[in-house]
Short mmCIF file of C-alpha atoms in Angstrom, two decimals:
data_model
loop_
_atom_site.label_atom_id
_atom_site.label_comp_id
_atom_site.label_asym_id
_atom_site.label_seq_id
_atom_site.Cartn_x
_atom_site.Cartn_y
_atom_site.Cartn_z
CA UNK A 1 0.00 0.00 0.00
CA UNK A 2 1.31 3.34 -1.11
CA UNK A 3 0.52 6.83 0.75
CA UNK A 4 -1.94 8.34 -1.57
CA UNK A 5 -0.98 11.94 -1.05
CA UNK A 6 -2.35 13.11 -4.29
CA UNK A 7 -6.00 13.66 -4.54
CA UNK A 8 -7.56 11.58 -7.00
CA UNK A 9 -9.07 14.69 -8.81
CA UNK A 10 -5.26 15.71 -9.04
CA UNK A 11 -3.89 12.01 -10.28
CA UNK A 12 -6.64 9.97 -12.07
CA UNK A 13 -5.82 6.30 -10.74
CA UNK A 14 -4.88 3.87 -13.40
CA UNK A 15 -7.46 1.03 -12.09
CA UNK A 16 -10.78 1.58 -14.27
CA UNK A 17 -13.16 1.69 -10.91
CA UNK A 18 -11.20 3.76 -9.30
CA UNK A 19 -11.03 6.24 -12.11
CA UNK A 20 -14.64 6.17 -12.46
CA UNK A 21 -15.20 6.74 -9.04
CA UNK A 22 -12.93 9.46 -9.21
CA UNK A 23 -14.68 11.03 -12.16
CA UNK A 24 -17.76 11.45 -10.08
CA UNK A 25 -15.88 12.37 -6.98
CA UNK A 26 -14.35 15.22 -9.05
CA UNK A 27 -18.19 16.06 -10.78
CA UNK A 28 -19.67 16.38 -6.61
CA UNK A 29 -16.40 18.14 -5.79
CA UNK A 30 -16.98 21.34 -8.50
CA UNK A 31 -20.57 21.55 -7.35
CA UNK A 32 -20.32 24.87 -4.72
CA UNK A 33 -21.82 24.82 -1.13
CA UNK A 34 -25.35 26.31 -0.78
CA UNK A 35 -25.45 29.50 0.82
CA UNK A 36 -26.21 29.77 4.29
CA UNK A 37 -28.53 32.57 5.65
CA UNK A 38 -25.30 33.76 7.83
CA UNK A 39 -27.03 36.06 10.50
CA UNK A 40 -30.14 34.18 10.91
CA UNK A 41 -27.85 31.15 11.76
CA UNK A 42 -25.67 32.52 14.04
CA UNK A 43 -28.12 33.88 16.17
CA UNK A 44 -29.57 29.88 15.75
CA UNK A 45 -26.32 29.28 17.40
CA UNK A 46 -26.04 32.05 20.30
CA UNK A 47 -29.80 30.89 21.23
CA UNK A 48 -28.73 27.42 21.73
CA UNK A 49 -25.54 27.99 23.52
CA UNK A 50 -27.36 30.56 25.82
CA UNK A 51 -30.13 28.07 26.37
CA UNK A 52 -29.60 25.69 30.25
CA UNK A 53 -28.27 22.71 29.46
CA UNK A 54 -30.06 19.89 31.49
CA UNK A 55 -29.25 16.25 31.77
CA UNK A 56 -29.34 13.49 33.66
CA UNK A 57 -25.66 13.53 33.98
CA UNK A 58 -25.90 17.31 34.54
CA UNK A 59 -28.43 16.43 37.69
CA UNK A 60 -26.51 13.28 39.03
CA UNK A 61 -23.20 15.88 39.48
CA UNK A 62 -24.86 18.75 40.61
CA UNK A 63 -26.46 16.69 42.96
CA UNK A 64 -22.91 15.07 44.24
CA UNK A 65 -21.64 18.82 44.48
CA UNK A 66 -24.54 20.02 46.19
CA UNK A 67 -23.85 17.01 48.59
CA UNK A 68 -20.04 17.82 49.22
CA UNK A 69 -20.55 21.46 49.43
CA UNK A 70 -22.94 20.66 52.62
CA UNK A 71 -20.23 18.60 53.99
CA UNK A 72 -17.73 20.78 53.68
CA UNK A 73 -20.12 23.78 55.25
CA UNK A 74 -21.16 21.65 58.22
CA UNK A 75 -17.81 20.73 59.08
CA UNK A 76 -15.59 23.78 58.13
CA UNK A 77 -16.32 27.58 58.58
CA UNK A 78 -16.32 28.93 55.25
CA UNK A 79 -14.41 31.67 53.80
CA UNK A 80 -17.43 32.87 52.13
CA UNK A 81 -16.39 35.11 48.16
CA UNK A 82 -19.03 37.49 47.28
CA UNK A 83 -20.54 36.59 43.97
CA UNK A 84 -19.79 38.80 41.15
CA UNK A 85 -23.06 38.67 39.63
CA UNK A 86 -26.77 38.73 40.88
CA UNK A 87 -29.52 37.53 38.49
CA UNK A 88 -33.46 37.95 38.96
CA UNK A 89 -35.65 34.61 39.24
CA UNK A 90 -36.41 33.02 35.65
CA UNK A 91 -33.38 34.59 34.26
CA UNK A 92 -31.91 33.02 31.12
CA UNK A 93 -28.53 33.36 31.43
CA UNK A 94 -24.88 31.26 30.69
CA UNK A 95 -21.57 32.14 31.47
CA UNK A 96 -19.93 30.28 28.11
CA UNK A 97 -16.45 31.66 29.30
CA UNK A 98 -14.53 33.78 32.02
CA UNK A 99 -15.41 37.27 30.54
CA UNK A 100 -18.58 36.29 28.61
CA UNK A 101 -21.78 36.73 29.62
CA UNK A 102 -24.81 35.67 27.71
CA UNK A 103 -28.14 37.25 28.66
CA UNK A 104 -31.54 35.84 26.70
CA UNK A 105 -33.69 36.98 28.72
CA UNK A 106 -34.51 38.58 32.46
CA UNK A 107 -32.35 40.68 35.13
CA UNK A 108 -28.49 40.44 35.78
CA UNK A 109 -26.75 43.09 38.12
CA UNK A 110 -23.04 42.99 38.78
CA UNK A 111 -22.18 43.29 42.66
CA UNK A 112 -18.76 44.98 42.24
CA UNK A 113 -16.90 46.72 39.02
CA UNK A 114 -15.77 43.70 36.99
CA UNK A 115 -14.34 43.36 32.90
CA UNK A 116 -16.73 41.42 30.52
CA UNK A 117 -18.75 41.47 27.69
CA UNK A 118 -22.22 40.88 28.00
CA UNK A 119 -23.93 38.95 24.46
CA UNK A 120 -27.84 40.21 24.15
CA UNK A 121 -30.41 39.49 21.50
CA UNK A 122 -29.99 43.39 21.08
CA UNK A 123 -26.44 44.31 22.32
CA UNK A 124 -22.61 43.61 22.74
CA UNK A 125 -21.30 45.17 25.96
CA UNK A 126 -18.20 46.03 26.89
CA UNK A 127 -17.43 46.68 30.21
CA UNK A 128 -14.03 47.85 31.76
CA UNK A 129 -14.23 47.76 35.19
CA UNK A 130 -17.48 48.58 35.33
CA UNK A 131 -20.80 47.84 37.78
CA UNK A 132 -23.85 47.37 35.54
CA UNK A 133 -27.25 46.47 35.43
CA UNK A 134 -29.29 44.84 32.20
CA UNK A 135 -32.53 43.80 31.80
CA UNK A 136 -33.46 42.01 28.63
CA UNK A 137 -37.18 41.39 27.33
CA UNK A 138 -38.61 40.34 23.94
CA UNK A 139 -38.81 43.82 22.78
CA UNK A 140 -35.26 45.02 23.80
CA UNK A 141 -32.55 45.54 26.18
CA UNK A 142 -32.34 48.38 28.75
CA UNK A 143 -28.59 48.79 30.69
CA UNK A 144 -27.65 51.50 33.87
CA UNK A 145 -24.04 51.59 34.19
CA UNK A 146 -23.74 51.75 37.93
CA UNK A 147 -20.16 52.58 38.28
CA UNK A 148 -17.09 52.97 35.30
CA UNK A 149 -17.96 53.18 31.83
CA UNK A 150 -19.21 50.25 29.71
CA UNK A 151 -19.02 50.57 25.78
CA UNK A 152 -22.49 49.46 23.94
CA UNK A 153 -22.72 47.61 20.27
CA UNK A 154 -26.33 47.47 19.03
CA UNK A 155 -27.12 45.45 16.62
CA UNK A 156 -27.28 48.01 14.17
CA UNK A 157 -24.42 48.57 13.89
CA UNK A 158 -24.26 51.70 16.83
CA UNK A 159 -21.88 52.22 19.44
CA UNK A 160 -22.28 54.36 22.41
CA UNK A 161 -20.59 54.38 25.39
CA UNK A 162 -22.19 54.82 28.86
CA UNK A 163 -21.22 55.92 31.54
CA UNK A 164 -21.56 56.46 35.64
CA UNK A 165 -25.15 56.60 36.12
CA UNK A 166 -26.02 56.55 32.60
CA UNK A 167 -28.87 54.51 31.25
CA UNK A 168 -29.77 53.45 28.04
CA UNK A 169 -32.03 51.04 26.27
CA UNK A 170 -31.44 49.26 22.68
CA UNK A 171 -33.49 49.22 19.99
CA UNK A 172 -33.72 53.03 20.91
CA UNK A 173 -36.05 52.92 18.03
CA UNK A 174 -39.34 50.92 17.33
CA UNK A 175 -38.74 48.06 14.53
CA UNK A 176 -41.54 49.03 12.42
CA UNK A 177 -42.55 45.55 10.24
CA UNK A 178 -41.69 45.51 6.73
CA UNK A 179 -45.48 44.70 6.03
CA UNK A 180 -46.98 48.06 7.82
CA UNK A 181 -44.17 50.35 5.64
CA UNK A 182 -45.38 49.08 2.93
CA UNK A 183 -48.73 49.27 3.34
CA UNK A 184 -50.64 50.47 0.25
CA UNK A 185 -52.12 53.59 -0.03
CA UNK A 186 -55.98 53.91 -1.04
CA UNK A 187 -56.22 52.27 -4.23
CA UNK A 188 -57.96 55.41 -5.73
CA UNK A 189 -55.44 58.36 -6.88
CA UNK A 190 -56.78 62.08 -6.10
CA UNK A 191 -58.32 63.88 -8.92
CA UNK A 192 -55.76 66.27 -8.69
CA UNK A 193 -52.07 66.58 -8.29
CA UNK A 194 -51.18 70.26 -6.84
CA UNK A 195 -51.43 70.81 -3.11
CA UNK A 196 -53.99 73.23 -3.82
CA UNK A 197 -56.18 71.56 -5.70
CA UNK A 198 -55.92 68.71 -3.08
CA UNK A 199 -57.19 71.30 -0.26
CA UNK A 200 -59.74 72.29 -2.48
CA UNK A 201 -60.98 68.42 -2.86
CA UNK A 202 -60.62 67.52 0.99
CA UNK A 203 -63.12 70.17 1.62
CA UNK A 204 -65.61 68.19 0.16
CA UNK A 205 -67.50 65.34 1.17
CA UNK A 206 -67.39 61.34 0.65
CA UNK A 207 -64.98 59.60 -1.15
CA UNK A 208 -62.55 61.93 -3.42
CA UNK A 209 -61.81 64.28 0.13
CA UNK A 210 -61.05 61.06 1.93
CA UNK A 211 -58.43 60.48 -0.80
CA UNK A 212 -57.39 63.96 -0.99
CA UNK A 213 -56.81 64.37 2.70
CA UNK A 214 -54.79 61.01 2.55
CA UNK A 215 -52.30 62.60 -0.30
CA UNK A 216 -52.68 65.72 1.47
CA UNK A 217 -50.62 64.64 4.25
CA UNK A 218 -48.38 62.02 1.65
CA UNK A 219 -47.25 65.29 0.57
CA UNK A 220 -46.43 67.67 3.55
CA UNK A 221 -44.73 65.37 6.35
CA UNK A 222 -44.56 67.84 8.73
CA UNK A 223 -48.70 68.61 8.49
CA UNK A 224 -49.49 64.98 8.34
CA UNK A 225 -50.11 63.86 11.75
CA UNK A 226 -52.84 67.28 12.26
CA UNK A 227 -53.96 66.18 8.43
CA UNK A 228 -54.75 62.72 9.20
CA UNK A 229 -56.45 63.25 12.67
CA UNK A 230 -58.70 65.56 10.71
CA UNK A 231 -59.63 62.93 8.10
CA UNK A 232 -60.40 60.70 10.87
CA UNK A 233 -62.86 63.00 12.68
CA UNK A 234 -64.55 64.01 9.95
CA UNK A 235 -64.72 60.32 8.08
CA UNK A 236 -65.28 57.95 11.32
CA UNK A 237 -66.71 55.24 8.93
CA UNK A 238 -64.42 56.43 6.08
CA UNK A 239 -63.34 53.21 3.38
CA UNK A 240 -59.35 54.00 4.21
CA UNK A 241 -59.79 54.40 7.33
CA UNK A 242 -57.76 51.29 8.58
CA UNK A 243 -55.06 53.03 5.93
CA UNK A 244 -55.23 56.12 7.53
CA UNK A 245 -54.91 55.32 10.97
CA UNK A 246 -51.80 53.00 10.23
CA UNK A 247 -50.49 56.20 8.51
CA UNK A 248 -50.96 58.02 11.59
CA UNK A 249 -49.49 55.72 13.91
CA UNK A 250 -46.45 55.62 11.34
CA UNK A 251 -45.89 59.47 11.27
CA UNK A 252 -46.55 59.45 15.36
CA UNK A 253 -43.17 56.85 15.41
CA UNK A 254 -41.54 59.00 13.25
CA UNK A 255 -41.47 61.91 15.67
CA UNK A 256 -41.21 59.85 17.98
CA UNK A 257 -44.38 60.49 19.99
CA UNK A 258 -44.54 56.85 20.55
CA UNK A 259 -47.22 57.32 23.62
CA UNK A 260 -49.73 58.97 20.81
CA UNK A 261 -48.31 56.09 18.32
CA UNK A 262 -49.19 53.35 21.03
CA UNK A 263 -52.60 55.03 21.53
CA UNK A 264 -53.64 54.72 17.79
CA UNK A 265 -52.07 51.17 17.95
CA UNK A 266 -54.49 49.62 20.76
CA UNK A 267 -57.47 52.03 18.50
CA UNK A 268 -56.67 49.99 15.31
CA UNK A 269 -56.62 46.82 17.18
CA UNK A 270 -59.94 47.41 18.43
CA UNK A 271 -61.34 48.72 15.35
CA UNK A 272 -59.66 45.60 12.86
CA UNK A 273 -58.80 43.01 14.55
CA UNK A 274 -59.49 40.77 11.41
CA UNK A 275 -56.89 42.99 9.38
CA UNK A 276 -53.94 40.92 7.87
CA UNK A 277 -51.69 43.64 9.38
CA UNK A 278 -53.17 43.71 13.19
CA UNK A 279 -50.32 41.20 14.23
CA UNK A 280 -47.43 43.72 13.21
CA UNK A 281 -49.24 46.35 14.87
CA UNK A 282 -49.84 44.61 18.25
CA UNK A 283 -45.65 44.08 18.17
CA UNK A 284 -44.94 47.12 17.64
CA UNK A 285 -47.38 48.10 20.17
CA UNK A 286 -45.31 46.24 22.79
CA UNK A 287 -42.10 48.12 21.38
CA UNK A 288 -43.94 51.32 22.20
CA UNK A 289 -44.72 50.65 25.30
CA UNK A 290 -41.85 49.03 26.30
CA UNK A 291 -39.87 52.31 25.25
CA UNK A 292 -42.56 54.42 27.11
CA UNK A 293 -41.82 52.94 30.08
CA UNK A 294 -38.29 52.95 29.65
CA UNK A 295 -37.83 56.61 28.66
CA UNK B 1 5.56 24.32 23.65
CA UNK B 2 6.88 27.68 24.27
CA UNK B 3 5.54 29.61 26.75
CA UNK B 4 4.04 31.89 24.48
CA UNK B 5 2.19 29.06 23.23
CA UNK B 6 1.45 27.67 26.85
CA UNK B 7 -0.57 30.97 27.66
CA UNK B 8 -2.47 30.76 23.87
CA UNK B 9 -3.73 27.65 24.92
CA UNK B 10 -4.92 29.42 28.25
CA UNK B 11 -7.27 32.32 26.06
CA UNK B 12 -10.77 31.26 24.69
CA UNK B 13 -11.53 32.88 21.57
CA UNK B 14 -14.04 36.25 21.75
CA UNK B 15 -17.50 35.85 20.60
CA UNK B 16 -16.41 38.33 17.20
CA UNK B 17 -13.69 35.80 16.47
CA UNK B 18 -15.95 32.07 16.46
CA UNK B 19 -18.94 34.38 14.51
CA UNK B 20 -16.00 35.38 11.79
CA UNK B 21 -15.32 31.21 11.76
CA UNK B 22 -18.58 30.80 11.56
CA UNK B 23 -19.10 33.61 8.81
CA UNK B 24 -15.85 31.86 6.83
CA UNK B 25 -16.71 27.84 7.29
CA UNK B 26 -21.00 27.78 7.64
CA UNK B 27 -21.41 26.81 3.63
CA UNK B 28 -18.34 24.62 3.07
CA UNK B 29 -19.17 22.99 6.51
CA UNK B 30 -22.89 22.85 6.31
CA UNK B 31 -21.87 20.87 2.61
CA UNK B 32 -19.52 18.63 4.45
CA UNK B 33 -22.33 17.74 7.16
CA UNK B 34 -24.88 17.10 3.87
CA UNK B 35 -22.14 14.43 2.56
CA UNK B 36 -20.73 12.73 6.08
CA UNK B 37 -24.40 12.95 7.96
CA UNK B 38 -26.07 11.57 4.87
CA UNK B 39 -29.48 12.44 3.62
CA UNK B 40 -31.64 12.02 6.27
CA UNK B 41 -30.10 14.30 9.35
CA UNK B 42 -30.40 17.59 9.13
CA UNK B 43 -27.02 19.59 8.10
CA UNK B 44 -28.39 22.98 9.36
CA UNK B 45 -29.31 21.53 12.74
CA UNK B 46 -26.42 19.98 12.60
CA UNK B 47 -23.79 23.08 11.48
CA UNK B 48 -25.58 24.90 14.41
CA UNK B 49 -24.56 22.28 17.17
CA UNK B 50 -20.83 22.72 15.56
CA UNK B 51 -20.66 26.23 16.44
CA UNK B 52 -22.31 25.57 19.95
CA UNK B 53 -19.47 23.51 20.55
CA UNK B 54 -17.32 25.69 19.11
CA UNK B 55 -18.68 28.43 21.90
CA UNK B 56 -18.74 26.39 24.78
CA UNK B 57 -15.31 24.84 23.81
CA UNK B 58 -13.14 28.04 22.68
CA UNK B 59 -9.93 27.40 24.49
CA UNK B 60 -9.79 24.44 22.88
CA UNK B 61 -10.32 25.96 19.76
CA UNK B 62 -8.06 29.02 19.86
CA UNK B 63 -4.87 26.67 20.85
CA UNK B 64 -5.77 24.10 17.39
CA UNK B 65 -3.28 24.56 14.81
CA UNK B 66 -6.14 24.77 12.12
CA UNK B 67 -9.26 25.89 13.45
CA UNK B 68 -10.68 24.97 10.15
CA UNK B 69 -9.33 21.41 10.82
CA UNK B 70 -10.60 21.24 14.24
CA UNK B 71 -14.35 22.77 13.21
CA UNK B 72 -14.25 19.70 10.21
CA UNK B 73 -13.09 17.64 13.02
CA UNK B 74 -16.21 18.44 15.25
CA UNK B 75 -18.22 17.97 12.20
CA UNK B 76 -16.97 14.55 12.02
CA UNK B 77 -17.65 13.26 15.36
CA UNK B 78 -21.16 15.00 15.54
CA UNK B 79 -22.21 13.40 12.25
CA UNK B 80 -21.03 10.16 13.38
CA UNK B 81 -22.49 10.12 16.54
CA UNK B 82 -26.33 11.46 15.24
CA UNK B 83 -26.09 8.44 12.38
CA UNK B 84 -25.84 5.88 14.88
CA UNK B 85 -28.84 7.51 17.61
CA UNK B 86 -30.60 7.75 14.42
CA UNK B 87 -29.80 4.35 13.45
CA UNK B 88 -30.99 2.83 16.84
CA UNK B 89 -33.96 5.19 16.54
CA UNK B 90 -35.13 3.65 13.70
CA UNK B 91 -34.22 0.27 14.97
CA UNK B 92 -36.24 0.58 17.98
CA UNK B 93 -38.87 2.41 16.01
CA UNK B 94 -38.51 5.16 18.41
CA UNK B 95 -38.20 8.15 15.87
CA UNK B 96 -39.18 8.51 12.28
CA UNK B 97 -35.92 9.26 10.18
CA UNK B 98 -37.37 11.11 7.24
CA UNK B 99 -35.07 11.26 4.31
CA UNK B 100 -34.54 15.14 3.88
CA UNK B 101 -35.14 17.32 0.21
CA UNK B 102 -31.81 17.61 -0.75
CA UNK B 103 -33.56 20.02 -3.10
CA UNK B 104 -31.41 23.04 -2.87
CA UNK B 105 -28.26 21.72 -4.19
CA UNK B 106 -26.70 24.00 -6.68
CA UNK B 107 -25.86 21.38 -8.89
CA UNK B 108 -25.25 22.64 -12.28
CA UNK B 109 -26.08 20.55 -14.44
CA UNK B 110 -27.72 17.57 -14.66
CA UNK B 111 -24.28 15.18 -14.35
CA UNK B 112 -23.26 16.97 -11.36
CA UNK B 113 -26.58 15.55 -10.09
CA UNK B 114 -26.37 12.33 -10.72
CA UNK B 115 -22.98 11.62 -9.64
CA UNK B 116 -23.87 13.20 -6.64
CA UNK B 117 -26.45 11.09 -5.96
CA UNK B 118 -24.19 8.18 -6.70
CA UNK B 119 -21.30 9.68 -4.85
CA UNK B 120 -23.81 10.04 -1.49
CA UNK B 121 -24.97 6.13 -1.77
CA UNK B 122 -21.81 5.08 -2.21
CA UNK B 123 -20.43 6.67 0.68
CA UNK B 124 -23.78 5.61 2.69
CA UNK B 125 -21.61 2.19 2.84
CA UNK B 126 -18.20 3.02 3.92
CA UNK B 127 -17.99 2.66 7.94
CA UNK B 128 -17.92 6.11 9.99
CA UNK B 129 -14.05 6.49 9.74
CA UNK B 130 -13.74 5.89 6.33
CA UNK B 131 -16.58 8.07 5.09
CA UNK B 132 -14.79 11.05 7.18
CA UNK B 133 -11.57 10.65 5.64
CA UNK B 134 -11.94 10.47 1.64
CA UNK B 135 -15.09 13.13 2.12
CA UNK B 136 -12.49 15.22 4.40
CA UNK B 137 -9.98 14.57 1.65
CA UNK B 138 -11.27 13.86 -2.10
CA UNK B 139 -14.51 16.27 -1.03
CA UNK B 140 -13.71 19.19 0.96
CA UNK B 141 -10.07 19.01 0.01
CA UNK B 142 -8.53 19.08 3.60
CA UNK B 143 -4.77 17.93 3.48
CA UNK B 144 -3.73 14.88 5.31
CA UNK B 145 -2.33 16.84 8.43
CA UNK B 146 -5.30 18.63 8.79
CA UNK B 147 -7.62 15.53 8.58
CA UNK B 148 -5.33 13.97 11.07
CA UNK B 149 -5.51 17.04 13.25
CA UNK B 150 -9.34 16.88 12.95
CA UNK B 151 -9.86 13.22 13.86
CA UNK B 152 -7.01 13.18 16.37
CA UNK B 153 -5.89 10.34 14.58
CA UNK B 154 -1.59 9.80 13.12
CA UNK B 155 -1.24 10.75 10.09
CA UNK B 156 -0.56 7.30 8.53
CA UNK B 157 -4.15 6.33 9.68
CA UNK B 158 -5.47 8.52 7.73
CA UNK B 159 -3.84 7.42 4.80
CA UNK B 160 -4.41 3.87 5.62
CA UNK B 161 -7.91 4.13 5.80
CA UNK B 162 -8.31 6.43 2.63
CA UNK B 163 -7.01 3.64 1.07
CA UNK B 164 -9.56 1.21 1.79
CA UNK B 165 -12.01 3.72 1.73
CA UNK B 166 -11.38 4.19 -1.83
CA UNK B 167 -11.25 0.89 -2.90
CA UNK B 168 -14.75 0.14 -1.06
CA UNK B 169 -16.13 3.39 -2.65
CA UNK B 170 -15.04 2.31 -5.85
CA UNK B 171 -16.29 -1.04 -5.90
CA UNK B 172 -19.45 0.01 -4.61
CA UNK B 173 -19.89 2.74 -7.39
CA UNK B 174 -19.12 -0.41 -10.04
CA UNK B 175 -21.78 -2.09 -7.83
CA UNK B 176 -24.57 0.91 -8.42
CA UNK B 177 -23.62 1.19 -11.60
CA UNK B 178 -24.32 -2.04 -12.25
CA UNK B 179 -21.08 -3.67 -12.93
CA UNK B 180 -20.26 -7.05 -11.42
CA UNK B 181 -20.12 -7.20 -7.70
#
């Protein structure tokens, strides 16, 4: 038996099986990898590695430790080590490495100034001797720097760096669903193009000022919130307005008025709640109020 | 080992650097997984419990020579160890084993196909260490010290068993292909 250091794709064998098998070794060899959806999969990866690994074997040696620890305490005064790190009840957490910190979900609070980086489903943080505080829940992650500075990644891309009694909460911005951005506008396009033909038509009544009060505030960004509000008083039982009030709700996130936004949000729920597009509202309901209450 | 190397072995690798491994090796290693598991695990389930390993193992992973070799070389044992729990499985009719699409390989044309089809029966044959070695080797093109490096095995194994391995691949190809036995 000789070392076959050459691939066969690189030295065709002279036995005829062997050849053929290379052949179709060398066919499967040219054919490229599929591509894999990168980010989706690695945050596949961080949510299984962050998930509490249970097992029987797991169980049996926690059990034995548990067992020797009480020995130990019974029998010898311990020189007690404060712990580093406090977490809530529930908490998902894993500590993967010395230094890393991976928080899923729930309350984690360091107990003295300590180097790490903390892994959320929002954030990378860096902290440098630094006492901290996060809390992480489905619709983001808020941090208080306690003592030190800690540097912030979000997942956008951001940095920011926090510091001494500085707070700050990530997404700092709803995530407003592809679906509701592109919502369609009324089917029906005004009668008119010019802004003042378009105030002319909204005076009116019925269908065509419904439209024109929709365009209306299309057009002037900065008028469209008052615009829309008035298009909603004066057509209650309008046909657009589901349209109209997702509009509103849009141009409320926009400037950021997110406890009008999450006002309109619970009013369209109530109103449709057979609309395809009531599920991307509710979520970004609960990213409004979550930043309410964290503001 | 030096003592510079001593203290490398020491360091786990940061989150950034097993994401840029993972960013590098997913496709080629997901592909690997498809050829070693065989049809009916699931390489994307699969790839992901690679790079769990790869997190909760780090130091390990920062001190390999090739961290390419030693990510194949997880590959390896993972695959080997899922075909034979799903091989009991199905003995013990405990799980179903459904035979996956393999419906979006980008095959060119339809040869490429077909002797990839071939290519995965055949290897469905070979025993676990032989599979891992000529698809480590003919396939994804690792070199010998790397596939010895991966399997922890010396590098004359590996080309020991390559050598059988391609004589039992080859016959069996004759075999599908309908030559004599």
């Amino acid at each position: 038996m000789s070392e076959p250091t050459t691939r066969w794709t690189d030295a065709p064998p002279s036995d005829s099986d062997e050849r053929r098998a290379a052949e179709l070794i060398s066919l499967t060899r040219e054919i490229p990898p599929s591509p894999v959806e990168l980010s989706s999969g690695w945050d596949g990866v961080l949510a299984v590695a962050t998930k509490p690994r249970t097992s029987w074997r797991r169980l049996v040696l926690a059990g034995a430790i548990a067992a020797l620890v009480g020995i130990v305490a019974t029998s010898a005064v311990m020189k007690s080590r404060p712990r580093e790190v406090i977490v809530a009840t529930g908490t998902q957490w894993q500590r993967p490495r010395e230094g890393l910190i991976t928080l899923q979900q729930g309350r984690l609070e360091t107990t003295r100034p300590i180097t790490l980086q903390l892994v959320t489903p929002h954030l990378e943080l860096v902290a440098s001797a630094c006492r901290f505080a996060a809390e992480v829940v489905v619709e983001g992650t808020r941090v208080t720097v306690l003592e030190g500075s800690a540097v912030v990644r979000a997942s956008d891309g951001s940095e920011q760096t926090l510091h001494a009694g500085e707070a700050g909460r990530w997404p700092s911005q709803p995530k407003v669903a592809p679906a509701l951005m592109a919502s369609e506008p009324p089917a029906l396009r005004p009668e008119c193009s010019d802004v003042a033909c378009l105030e002319a038509a909204s005076t009116g009544d019925g269908l065509e000022a419904e439209v024109a009060f929709f365009e209306l505030g299309r057009r002037q960004p900065a008028r469209a919130v008052e615009l829309w509000r008035t298009s909603l008083r004066r057509f209650p039982d309008g046909v657009f307005v589901p349209e109209v009030r997702l509009a509103l709700m849009l141009a409320l996130v926009r400037d950021h008025r997110y406890g009008e936004a999450t006002s309109e949000a619970a009013e369209f729920e109530r109103a449709f709640p057979d609309d395809p597009r009531v599920d991307d509202v509710r979520a970004l309901h609960r990213q409004l109020e979550w930043l309410e209450r964290e503001r | 080992m030096t003592s510079a190397e001593a203290a490398r072995t020491e360091e786990a690798l940061s989150l950034d650097e097993v994401r840029r491994l993972y960013h590098a090796h997913a496709p080629a290693l997901r592909q690997a997984l498809q050829r070693l598991a065989g049809p009916s695990l699931d390489a994307d389930d699969l790839l992901q419990e690679v790079f769990v390993v790869a997190l909760r193992r780090s130091s390990e992973l920062a001190a390999a020579r090739s961290p390419t070799a030693w990510l194949f070389g997880v590959a390896a044992k993972l695959s080997t160890t899922r075909r034979r729990s799903a091989f009991w499985k199905r003995l013990l009719g405990l799980g179903e084993v459904e035979e996956l699409e393999g419906g979006d390989s980008p095959a060119r044309t339809l040869e490429q196909k077909q002797a990839a089809k071939l290519v995965q029966q055949a290897l469905e044959v070979l025993s676990s260490a032989k599979r891992e070695v000529l698809v480590l080797f003919e396939l994804q093109g690792l070199s010998g010290e790397e596939i010895a490096q991966a399997l922890g095995i010396p590098l004359r194994t590996v080309w020991t068993r390559l050598f059988y391995a391609r004589r039992e691949f080859a016959a069996e190809i004759r075999r599908l292909e309908g030559g004599a036995p």
